[in-house]
mmCIF file of C-alpha atoms and ligand atoms in Angstrom:
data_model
loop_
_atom_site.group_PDB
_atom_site.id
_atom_site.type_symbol
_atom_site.label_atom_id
_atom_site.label_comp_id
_atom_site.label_asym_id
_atom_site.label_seq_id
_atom_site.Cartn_x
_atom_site.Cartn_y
_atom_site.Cartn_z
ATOM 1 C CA UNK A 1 13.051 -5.787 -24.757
ATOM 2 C CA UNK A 2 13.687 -8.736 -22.601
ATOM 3 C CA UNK A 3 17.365 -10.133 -22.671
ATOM 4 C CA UNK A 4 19.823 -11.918 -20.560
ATOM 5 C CA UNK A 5 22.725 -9.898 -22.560
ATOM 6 C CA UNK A 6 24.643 -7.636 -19.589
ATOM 7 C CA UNK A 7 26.994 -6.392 -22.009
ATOM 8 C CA UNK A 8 23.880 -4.683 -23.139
ATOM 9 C CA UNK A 9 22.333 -3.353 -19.912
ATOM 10 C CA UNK A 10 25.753 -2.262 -19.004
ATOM 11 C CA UNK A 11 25.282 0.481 -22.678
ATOM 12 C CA UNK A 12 21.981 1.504 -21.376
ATOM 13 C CA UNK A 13 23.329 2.489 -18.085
ATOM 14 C CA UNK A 14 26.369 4.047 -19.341
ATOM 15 C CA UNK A 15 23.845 6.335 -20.999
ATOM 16 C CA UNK A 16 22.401 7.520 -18.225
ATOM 17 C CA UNK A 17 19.474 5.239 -19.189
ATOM 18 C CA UNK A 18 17.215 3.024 -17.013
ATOM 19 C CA UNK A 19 16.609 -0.957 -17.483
ATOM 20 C CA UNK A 20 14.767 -3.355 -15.514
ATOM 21 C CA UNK A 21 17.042 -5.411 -12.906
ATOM 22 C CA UNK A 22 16.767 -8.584 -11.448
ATOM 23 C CA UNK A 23 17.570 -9.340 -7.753
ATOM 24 C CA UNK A 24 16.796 -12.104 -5.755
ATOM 25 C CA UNK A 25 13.648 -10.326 -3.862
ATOM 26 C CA UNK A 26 12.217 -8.359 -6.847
ATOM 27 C CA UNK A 27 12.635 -6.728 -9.483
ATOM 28 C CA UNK A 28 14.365 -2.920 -9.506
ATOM 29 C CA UNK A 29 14.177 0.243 -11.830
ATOM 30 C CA UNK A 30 18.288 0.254 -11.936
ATOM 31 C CA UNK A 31 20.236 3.432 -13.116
ATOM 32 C CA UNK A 32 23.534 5.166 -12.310
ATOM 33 C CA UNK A 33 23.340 6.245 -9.038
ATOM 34 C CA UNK A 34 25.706 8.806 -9.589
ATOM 35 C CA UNK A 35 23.686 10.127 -12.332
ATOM 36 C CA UNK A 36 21.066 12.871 -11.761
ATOM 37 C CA UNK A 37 19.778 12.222 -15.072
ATOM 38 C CA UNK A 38 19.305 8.547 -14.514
ATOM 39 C CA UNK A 39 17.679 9.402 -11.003
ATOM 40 C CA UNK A 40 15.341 11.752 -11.953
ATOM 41 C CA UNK A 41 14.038 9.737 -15.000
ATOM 42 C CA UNK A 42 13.795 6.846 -12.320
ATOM 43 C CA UNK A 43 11.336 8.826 -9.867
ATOM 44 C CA UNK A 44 9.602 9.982 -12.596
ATOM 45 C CA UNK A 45 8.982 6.334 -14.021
ATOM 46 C CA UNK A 46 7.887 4.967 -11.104
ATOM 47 C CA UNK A 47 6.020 8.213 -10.422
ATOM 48 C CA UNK A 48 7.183 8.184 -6.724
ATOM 49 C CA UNK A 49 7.176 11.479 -4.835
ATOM 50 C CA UNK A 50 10.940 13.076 -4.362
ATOM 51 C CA UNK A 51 10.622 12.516 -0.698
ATOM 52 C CA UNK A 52 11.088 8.891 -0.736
ATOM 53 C CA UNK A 53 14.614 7.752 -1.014
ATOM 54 C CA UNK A 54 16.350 5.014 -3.181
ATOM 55 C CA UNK A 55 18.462 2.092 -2.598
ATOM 56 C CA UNK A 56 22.111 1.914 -3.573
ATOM 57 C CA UNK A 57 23.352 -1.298 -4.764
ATOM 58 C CA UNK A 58 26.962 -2.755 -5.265
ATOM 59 C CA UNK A 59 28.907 -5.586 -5.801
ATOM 60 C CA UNK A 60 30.970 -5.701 -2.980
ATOM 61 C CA UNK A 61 31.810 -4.813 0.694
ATOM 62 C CA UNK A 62 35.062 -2.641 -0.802
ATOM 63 C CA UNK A 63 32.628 -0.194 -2.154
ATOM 64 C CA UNK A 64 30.505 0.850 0.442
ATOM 65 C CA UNK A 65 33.278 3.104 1.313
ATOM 66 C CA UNK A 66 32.941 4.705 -1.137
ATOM 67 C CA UNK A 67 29.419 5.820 -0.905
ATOM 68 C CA UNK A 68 28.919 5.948 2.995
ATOM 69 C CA UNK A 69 31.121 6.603 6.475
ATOM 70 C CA UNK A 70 31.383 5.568 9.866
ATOM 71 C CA UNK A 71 29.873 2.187 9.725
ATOM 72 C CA UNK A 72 28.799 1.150 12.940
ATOM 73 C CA UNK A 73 29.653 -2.282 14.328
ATOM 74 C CA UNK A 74 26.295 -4.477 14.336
ATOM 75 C CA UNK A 75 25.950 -3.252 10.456
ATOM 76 C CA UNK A 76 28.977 -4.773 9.956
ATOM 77 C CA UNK A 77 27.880 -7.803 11.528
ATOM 78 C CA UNK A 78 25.227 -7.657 10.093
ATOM 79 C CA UNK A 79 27.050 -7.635 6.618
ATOM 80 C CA UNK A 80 28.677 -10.096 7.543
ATOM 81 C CA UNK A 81 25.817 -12.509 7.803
ATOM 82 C CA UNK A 82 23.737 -11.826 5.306
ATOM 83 C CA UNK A 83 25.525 -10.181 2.493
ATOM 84 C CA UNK A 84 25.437 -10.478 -0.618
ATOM 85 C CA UNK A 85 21.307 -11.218 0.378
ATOM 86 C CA UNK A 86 18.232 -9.571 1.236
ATOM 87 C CA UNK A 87 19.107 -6.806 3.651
ATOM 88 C CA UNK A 88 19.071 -3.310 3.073
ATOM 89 C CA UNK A 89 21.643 -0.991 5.802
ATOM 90 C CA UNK A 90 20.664 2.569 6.265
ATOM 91 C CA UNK A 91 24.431 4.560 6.862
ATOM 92 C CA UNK A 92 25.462 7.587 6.857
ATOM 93 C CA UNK A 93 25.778 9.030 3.159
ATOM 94 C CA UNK A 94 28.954 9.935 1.725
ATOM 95 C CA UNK A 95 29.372 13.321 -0.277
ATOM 96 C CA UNK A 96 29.473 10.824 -3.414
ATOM 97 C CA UNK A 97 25.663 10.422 -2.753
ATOM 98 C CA UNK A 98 23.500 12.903 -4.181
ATOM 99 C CA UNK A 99 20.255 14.435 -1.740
ATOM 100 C CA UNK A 100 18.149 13.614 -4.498
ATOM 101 C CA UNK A 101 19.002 9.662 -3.759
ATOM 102 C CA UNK A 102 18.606 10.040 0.012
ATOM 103 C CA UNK A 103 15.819 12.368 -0.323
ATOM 104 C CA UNK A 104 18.103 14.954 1.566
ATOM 105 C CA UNK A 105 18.091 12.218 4.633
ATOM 106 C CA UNK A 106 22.136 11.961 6.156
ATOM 107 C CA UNK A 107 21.452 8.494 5.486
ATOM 108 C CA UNK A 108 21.742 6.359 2.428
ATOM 109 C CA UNK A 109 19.864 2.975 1.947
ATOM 110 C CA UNK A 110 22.603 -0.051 0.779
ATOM 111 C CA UNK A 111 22.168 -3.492 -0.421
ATOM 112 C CA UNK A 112 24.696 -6.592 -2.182
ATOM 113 C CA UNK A 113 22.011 -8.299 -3.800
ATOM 114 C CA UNK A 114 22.250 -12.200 -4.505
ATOM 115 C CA UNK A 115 21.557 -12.798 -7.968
ATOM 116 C CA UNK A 116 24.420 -14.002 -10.034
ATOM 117 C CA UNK A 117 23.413 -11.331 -13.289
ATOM 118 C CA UNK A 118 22.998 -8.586 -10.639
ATOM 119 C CA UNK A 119 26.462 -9.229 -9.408
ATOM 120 C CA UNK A 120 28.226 -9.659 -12.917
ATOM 121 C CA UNK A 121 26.505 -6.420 -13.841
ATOM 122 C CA UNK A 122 27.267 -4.156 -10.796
ATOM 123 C CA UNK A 123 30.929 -6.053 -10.913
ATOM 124 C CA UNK A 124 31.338 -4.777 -15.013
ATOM 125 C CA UNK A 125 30.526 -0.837 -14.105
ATOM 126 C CA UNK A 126 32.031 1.400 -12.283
ATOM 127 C CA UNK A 127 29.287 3.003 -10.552
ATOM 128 C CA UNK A 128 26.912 2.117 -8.203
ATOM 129 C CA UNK A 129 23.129 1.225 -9.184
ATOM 130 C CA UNK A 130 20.128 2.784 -7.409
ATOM 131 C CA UNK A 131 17.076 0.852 -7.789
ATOM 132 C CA UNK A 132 13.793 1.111 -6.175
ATOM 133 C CA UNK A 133 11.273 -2.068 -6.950
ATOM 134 C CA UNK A 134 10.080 -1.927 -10.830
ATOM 135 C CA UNK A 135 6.691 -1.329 -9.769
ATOM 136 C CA UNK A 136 4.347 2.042 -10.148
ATOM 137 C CA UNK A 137 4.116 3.914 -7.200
ATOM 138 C CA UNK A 138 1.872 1.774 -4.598
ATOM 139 C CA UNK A 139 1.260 -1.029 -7.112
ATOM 140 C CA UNK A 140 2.628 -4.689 -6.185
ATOM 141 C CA UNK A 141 6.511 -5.289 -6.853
ATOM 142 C CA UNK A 142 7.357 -7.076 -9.938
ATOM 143 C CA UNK A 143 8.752 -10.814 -9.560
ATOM 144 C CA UNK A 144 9.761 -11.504 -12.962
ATOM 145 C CA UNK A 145 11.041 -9.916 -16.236
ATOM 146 C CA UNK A 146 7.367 -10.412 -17.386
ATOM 147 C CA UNK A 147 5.815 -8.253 -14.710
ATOM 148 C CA UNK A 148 8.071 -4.989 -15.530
ATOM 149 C CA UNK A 149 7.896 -4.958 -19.371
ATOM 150 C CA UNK A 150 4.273 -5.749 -18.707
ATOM 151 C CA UNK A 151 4.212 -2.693 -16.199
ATOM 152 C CA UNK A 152 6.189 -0.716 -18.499
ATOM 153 C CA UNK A 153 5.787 -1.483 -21.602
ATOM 154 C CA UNK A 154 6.614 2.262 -23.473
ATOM 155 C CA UNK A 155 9.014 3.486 -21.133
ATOM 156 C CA UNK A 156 11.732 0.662 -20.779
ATOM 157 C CA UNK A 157 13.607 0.023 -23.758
ATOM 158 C CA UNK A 158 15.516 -3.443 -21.372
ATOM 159 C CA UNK A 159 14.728 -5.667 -19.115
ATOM 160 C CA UNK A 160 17.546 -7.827 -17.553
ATOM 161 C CA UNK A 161 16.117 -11.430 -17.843
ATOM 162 C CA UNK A 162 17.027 -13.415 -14.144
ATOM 163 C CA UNK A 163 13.811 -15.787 -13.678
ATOM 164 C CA UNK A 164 11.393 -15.807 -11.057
ATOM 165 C CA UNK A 165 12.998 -14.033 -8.179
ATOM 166 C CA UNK A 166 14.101 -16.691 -5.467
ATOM 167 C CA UNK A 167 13.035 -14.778 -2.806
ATOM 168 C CA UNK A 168 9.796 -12.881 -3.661
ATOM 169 C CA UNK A 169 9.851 -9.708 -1.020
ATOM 170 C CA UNK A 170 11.376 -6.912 -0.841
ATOM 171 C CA UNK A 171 15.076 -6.853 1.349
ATOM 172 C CA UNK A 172 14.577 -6.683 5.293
ATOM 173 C CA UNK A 173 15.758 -2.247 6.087
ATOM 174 C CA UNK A 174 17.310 -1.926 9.331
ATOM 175 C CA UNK A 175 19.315 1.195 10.901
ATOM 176 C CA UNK A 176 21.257 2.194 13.423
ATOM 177 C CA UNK A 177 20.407 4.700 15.965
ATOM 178 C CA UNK A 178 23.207 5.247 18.919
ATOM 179 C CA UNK A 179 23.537 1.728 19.841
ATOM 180 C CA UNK A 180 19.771 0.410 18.619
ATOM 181 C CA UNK A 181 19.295 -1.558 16.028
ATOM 182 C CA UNK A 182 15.818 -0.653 14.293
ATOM 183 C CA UNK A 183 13.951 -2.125 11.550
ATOM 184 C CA UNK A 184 12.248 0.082 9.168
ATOM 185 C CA UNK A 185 10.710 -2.331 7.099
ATOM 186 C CA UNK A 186 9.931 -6.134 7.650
ATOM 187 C CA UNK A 187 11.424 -8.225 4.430
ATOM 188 C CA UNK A 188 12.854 -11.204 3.489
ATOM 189 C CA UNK A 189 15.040 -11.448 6.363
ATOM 190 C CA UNK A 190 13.210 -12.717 9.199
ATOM 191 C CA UNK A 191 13.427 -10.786 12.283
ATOM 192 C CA UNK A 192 14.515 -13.470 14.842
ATOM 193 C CA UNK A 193 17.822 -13.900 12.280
ATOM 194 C CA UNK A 194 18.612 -10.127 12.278
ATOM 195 C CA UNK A 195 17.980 -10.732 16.241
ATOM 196 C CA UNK A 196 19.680 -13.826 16.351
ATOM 197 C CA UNK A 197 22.562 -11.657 14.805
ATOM 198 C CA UNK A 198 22.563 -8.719 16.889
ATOM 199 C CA UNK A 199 20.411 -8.545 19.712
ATOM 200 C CA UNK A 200 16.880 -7.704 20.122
ATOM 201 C CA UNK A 201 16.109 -4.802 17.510
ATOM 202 C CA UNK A 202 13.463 -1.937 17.858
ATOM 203 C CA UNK A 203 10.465 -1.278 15.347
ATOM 204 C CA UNK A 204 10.464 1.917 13.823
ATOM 205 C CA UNK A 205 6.886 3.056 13.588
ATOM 206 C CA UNK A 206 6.863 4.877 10.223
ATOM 207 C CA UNK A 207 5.397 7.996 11.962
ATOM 208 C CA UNK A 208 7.693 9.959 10.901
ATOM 209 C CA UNK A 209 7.862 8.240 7.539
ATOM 210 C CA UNK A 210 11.467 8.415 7.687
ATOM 211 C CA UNK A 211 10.799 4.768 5.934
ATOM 212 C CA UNK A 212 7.974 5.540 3.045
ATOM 213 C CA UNK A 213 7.846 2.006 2.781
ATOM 214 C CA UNK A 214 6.131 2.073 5.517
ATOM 215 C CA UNK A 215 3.416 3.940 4.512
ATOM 216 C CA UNK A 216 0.203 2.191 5.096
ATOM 217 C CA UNK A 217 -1.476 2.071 2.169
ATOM 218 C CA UNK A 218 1.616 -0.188 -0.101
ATOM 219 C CA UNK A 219 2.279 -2.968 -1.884
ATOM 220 C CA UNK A 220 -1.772 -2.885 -3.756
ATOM 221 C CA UNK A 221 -3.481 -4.887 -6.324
ATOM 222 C CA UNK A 222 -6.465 -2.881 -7.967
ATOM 223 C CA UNK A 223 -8.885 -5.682 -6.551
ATOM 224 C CA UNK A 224 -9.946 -5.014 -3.152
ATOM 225 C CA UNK A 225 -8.302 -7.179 -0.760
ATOM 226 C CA UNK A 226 -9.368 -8.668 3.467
ATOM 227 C CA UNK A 227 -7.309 -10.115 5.722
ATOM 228 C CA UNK A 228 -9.150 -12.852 8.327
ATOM 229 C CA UNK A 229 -8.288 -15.314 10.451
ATOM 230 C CA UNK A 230 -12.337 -16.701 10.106
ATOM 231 C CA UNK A 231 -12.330 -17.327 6.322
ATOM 232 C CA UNK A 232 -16.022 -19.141 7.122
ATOM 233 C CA UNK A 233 -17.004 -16.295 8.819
ATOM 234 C CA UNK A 234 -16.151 -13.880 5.875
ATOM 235 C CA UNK A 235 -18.072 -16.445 3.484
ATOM 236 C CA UNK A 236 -21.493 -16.475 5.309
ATOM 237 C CA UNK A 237 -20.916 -12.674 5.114
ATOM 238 C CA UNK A 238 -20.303 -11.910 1.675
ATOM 239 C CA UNK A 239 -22.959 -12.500 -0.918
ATOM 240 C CA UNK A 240 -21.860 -14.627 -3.869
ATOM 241 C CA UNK A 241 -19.259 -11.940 -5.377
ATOM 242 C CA UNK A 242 -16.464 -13.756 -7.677
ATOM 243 C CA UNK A 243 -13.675 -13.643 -5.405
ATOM 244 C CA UNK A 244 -10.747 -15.717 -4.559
ATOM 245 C CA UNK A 245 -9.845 -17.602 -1.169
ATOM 246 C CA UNK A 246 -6.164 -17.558 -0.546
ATOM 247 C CA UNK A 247 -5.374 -19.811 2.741
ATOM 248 C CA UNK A 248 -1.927 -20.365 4.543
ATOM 249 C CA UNK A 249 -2.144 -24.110 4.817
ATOM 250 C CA UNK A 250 -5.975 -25.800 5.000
ATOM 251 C CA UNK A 251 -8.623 -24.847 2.646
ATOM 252 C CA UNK A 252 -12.117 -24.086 4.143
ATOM 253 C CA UNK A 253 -14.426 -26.343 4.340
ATOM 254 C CA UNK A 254 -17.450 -25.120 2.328
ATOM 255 C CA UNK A 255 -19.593 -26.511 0.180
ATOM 256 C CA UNK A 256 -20.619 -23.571 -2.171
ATOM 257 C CA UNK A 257 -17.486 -23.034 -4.563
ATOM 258 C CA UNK A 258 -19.284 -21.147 -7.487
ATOM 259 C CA UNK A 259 -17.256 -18.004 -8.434
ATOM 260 C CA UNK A 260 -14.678 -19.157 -6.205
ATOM 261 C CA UNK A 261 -11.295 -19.577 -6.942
ATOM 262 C CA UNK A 262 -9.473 -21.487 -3.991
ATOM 263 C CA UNK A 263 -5.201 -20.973 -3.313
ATOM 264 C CA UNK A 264 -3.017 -23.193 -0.775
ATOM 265 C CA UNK A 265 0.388 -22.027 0.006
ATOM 266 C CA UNK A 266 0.696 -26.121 1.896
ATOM 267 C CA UNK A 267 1.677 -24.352 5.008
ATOM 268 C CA UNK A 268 5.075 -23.566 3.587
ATOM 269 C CA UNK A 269 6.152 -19.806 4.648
ATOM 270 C CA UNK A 270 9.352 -19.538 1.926
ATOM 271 C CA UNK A 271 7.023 -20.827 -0.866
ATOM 272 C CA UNK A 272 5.002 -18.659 -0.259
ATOM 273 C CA UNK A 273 6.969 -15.616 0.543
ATOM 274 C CA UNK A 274 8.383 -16.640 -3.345
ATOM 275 C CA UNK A 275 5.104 -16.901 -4.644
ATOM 276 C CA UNK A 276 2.828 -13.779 -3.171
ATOM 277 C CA UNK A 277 3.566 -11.626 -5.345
ATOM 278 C CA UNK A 278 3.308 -13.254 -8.374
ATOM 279 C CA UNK A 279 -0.227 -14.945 -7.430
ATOM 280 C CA UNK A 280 -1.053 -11.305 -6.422
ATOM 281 C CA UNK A 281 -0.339 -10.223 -10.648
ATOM 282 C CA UNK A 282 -2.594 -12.908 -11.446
ATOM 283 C CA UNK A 283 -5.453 -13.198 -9.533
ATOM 284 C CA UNK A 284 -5.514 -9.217 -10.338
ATOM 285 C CA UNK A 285 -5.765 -10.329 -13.682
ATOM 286 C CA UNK A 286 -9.091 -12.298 -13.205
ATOM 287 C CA UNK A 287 -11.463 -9.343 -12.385
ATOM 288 C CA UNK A 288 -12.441 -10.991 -9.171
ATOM 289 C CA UNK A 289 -14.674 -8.461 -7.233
ATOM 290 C CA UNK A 290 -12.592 -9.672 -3.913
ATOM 291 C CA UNK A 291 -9.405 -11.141 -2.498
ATOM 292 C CA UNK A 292 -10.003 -13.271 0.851
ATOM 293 C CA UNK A 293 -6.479 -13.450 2.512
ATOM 294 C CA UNK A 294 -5.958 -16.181 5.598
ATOM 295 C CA UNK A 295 -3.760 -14.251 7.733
ATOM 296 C CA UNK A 296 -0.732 -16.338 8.238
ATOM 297 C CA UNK A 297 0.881 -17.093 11.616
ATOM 298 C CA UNK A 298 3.070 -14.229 13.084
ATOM 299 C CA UNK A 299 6.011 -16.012 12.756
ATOM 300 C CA UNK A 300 9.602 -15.771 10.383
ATOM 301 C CA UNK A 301 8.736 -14.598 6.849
ATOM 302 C CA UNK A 302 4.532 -14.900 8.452
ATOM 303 C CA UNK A 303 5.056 -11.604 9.898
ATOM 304 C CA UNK A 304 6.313 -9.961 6.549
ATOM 305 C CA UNK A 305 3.289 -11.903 4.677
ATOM 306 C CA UNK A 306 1.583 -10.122 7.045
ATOM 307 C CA UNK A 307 2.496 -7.095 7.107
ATOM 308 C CA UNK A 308 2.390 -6.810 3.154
ATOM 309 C CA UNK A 309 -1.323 -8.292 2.593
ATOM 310 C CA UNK A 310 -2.106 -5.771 5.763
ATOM 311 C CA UNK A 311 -1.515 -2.839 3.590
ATOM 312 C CA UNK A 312 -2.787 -4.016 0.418
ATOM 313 C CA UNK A 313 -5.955 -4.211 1.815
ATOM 314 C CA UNK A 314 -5.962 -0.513 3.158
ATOM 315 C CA UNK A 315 -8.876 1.160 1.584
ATOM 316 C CA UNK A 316 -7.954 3.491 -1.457
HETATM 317 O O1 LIG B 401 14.547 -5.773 -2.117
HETATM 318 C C1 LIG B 401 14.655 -4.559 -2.301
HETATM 319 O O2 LIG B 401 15.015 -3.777 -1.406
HETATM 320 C C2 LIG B 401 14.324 -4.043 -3.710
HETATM 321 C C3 LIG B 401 15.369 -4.546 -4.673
HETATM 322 C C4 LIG B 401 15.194 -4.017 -6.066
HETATM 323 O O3 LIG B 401 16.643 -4.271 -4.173
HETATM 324 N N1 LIG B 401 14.235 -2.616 -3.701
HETATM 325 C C5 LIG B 401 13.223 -1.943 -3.088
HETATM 326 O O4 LIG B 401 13.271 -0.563 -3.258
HETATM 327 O O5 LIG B 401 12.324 -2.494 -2.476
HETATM 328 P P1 LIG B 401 12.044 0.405 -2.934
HETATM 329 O O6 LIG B 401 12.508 1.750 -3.318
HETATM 330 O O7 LIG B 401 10.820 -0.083 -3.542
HETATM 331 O O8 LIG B 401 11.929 0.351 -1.378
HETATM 332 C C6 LIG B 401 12.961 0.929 -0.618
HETATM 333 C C7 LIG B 401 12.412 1.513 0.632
HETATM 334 C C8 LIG B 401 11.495 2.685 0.372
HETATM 335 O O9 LIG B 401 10.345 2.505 1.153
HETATM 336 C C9 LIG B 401 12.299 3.877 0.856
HETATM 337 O O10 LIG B 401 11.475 4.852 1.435
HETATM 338 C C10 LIG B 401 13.207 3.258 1.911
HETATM 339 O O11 LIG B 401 13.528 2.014 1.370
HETATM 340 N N2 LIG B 401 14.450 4.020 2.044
HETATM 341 C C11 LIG B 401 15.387 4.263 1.108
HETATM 342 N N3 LIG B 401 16.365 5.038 1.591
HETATM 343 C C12 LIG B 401 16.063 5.284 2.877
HETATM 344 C C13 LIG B 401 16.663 6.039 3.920
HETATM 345 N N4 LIG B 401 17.807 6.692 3.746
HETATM 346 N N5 LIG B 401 16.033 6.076 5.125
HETATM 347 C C14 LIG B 401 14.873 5.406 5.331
HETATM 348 N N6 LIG B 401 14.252 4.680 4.379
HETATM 349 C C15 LIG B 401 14.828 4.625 3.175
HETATM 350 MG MG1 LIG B 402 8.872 -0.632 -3.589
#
């Protein structure tokens, strides 16, 4: 099920089927995006409600024409900067694009990932791929070719092998509204680059969950997670439940470790932007009653760490 052979991805998705994708943030659910049999089967994979959209991915600035119109200038500086990478345009949708993809939204999302398979796939078809994350509905987004077979198992008949994903969260969204430049969800773009790009951007606030991504509750392993920025506190709190204690950059200083597993990240945001995910899977895994997250500081990739271990500690 797992193979590094594109030639062989490419058949699948010729069929109309659906294989698992690497990118460099995670993992998609990739199928012909100008295949209503290939996008259907995809929602109802991932068993994600119609309303929220999908991404579109190609290989190349030359066909975004194809699929949207009237760019607007600071996406294409945008572009510019950081494609083929981690950011995610919302434009207006060509007739190419079906509603189904856009969930009947004028808009259509767009990324050029960086992943050297993803781009020698995309480059050998001629369609576009949509691919939302290769994750359940809600659950945490896959990081490696492991995590989707493991997550789908009976469904998938391929998985494109790329490694560990380089990046480790999910592309930065950002949209354009008259001459605004508005972030719909935080990624692996930090915002002071898209603002170093174009100017200071605005947040949109999800309320009209334009952006399902930004739904609160996101992003969740099944054990129940807290954020703190008083990890002692939340110790003298808590009886002596097996948990684990996940810091930024300093451990705590306590002296009762029993049932405690202890994670650093060594104060190092992009490590462990790469790795959250993935420590996420496994600490799932260890049928810890509780997850202890150190908030990070609210800075560059912090404020996506953030925002992700934010929401999957929302209650279920
Ligand atoms: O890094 C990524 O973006 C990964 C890789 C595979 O490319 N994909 C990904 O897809 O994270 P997904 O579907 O898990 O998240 C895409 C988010 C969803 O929250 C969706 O609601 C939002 O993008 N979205 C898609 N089209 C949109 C649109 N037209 N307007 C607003 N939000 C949109
Ligand atoms: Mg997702």
């Amino acid at each position: 099920m797992i193979t590094t052979n594109t030639d062989k991805a490419k058949q699948v998705l010729e069929n109309d089927g659906i294989i698992g994708f690497p990118t460099e943030t995670v993992y998609g659910l990739a199928g012909n995006a100008l295949s209503e049999k290939a996008i259907r089967s995809i929602f109802q994979l991932k068993n994600r409600p119609l309303d929220n959209p999908l991404i579109v991915h190609v290989s190349s600035l030359d066909k975004i024409d194809f699929i949207t119109e009237n760019m607007p200038n600071k996406a294409h500086q945008l572009a510019d900067k950081f494609w083929p990478g981690p950011l995610t345009l919302l434009l207006k949708k060509s007739d190419k694009i079906s509603d189904l993809v856009t969930a009947g939204q004028e808009t259509v999302a767009v990324r050029i990932p960086n992943h050297p398979i993803a781009l020698k796939l995309l480059e050998s078809l001629d369609f576009p791929l949509v691919a939302p994350s290769a994750n359940p509905y809600q659950s945490i987004s896959p990081t490696s070719a492991k995590h989707v077979a493991d997550y789908f198992e009976n469904e998938l008949t391929l998985v494109l092998d790329g490694g560990f994903c380089e990046k480790g969260l999910e592309s930065t969204i950002v949209g354009f509204e008259d001459d605004d430049v508005v972030i719909y969800r935080l990624g692996s773009i930090p915002l002071e680059d898209i603002e170093a790009c174009v100017g200071k951007v605005k947040m949109n606030t999800g309320r009209d969950l334009k952006s399902p991504g930004m739904a609160k509750k996101h992003y969740s392993p099944k054990t129940p997670l807290i954020v703190t920025k008083n990890i002692e506190e939340v110790l003298q709190r808590l009886d002596n439940r097996k948990r684990s204690i996940v810091c930024f950059d300093q451990l705590p200083n306590v002296q009762e470790m029993e049932n405690t597993i202890f994670y650093s990240f060594h104060g190092d945001l992009d490590f462990a932007a790469s790795r959250l995910y993935s420590l996420l899977h496994e600490l799932d895994d260890q049928n810890l009653d509780i997850l202890i997250f150190e908030e990070f500081p609210n800075i560059g990739l912090g404020k996506t760490i953030n925002d992700r271990i934010k929401r999957a500690s929302e209650l279920k």
